[in-house]
C-alpha positions as a printed Julia matrix, in Angstrom:
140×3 Matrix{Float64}:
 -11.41   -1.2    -97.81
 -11.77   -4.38   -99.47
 -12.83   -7.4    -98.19
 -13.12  -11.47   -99.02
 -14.89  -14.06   -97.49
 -12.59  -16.29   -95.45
 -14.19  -19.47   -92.98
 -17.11  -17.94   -92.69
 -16.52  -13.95   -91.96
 -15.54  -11.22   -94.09
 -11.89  -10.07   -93.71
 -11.25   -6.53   -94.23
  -8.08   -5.89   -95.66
  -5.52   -3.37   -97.52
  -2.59   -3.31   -98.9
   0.68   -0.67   -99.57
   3.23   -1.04  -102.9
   3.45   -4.22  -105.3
   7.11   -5.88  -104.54
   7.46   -8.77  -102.35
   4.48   -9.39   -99.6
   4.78   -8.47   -96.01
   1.58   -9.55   -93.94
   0.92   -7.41   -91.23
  -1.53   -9.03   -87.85
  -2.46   -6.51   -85.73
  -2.48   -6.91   -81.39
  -6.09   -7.53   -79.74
  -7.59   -4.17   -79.08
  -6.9    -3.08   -82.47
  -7.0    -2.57   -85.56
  -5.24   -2.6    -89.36
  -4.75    0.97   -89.11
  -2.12    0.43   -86.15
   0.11   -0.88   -89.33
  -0.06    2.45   -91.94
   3.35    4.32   -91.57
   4.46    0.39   -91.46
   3.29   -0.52   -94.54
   3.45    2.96   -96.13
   7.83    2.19   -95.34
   7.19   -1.42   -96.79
   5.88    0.34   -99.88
   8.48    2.84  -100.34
  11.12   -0.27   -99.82
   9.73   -2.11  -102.24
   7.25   -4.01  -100.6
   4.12   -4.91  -100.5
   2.38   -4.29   -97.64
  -0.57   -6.21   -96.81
  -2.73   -5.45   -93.59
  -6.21   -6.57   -92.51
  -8.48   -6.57   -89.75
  -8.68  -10.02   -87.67
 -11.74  -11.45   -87.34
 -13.76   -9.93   -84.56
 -11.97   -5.91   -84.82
 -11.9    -3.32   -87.02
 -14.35   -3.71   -90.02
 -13.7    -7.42   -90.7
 -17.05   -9.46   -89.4
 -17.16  -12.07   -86.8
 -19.79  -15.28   -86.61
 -22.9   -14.6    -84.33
 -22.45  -15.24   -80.45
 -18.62  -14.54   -80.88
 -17.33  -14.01   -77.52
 -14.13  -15.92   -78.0
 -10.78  -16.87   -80.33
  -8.11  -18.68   -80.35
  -4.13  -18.4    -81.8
  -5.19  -21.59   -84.37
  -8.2   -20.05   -85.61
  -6.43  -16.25   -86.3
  -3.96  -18.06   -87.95
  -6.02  -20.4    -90.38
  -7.78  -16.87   -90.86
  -4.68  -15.22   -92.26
  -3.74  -18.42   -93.96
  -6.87  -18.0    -95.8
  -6.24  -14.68   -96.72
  -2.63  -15.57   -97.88
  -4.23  -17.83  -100.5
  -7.21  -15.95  -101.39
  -5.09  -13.07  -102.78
  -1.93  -15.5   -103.82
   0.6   -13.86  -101.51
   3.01  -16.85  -100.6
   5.4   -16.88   -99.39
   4.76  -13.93   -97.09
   7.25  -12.49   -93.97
   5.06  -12.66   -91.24
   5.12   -9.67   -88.82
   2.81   -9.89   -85.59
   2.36   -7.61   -83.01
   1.56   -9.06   -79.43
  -1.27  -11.91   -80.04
  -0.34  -11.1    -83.83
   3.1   -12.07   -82.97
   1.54  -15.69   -81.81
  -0.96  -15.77   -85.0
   2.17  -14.86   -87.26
   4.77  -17.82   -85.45
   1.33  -20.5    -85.76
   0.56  -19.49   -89.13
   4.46  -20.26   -90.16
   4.15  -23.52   -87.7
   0.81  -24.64   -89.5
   1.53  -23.46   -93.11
   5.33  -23.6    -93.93
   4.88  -23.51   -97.29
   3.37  -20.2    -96.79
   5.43  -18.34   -95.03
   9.04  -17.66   -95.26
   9.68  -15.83   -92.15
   7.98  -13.88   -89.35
   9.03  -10.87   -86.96
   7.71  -11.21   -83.54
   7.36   -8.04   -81.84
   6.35   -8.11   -77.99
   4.61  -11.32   -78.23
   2.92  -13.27   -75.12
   3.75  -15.92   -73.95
   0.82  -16.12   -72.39
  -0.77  -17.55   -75.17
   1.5   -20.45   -74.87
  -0.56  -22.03   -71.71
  -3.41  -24.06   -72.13
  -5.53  -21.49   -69.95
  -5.06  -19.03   -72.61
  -8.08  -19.4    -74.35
  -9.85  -18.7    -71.39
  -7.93  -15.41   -70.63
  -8.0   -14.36   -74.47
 -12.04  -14.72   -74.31
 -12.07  -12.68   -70.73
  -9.94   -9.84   -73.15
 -11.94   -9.74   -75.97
 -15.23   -9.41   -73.92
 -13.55   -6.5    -71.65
């Protein structure tokens, strides 16, 4: 799996076909694997499927003492990795808290992003407690 430094971790990431890019952000308790048979269909569409590992899960790396996140810093993540590989403008598709991370990346980098597909996504992470019950998630 290949990786690339982004703010200070290493994002893991892959990626399905070579047409138009679709980036993939996976729910908490998860990883990029929950998008294959997604991005396998993206590929045979012709797509290009792109799917990583958000800080902190899977095999991407996370700073020391990491014990919480936030919607804005998953989403300058991905923005980062949008650049790094030169994938704008990207549809956005995010899965629970990757439903939030896909809608703030398009809020916080328009140019970016041409459109995003929320599936299930929390509003949870909408209140300003939310940071607070993110962190309590990640830790359980």
């Amino acid at each position: 799996m290949p990786s690339l430094e982004a703010r200070g971790v290493e994002l893991s990431w892959r990626e399905r076909g070579d047409g138009p890019a679709v980036l993939l952000v996976h729910e908490t308790a998860a990883s990029s694997t929950a998008w294959d048979a997604v991005a396998d269909e993206i590929a045979i569409q012709g797509g290009r499927g792109i799917f990583y590992d958000r800080r902190g899960w899977g095999e991407s790396g996370e700073p020391d003492l990491y014990v919480r996140t936030t919607v804005e810093e998953q989403s300058e993540d991905a923005a980062a990795l949008v650049e790094a590989l030169d994938l704008s403008p990207v549809v956005a598709v995010g899965a629970e808290l990757g439903a939030m991370i896909a809608m703030d990346l398009q809020l916080r980098h328009p140019g970016l992003v041409d459109a995003v597909v929320l599936v299930e996504p929390p509003v949870l992470s909408l209140l300003p407690e939310a940071t607070e019950l993110l962190s309590a998630d990640r830790q359980a």
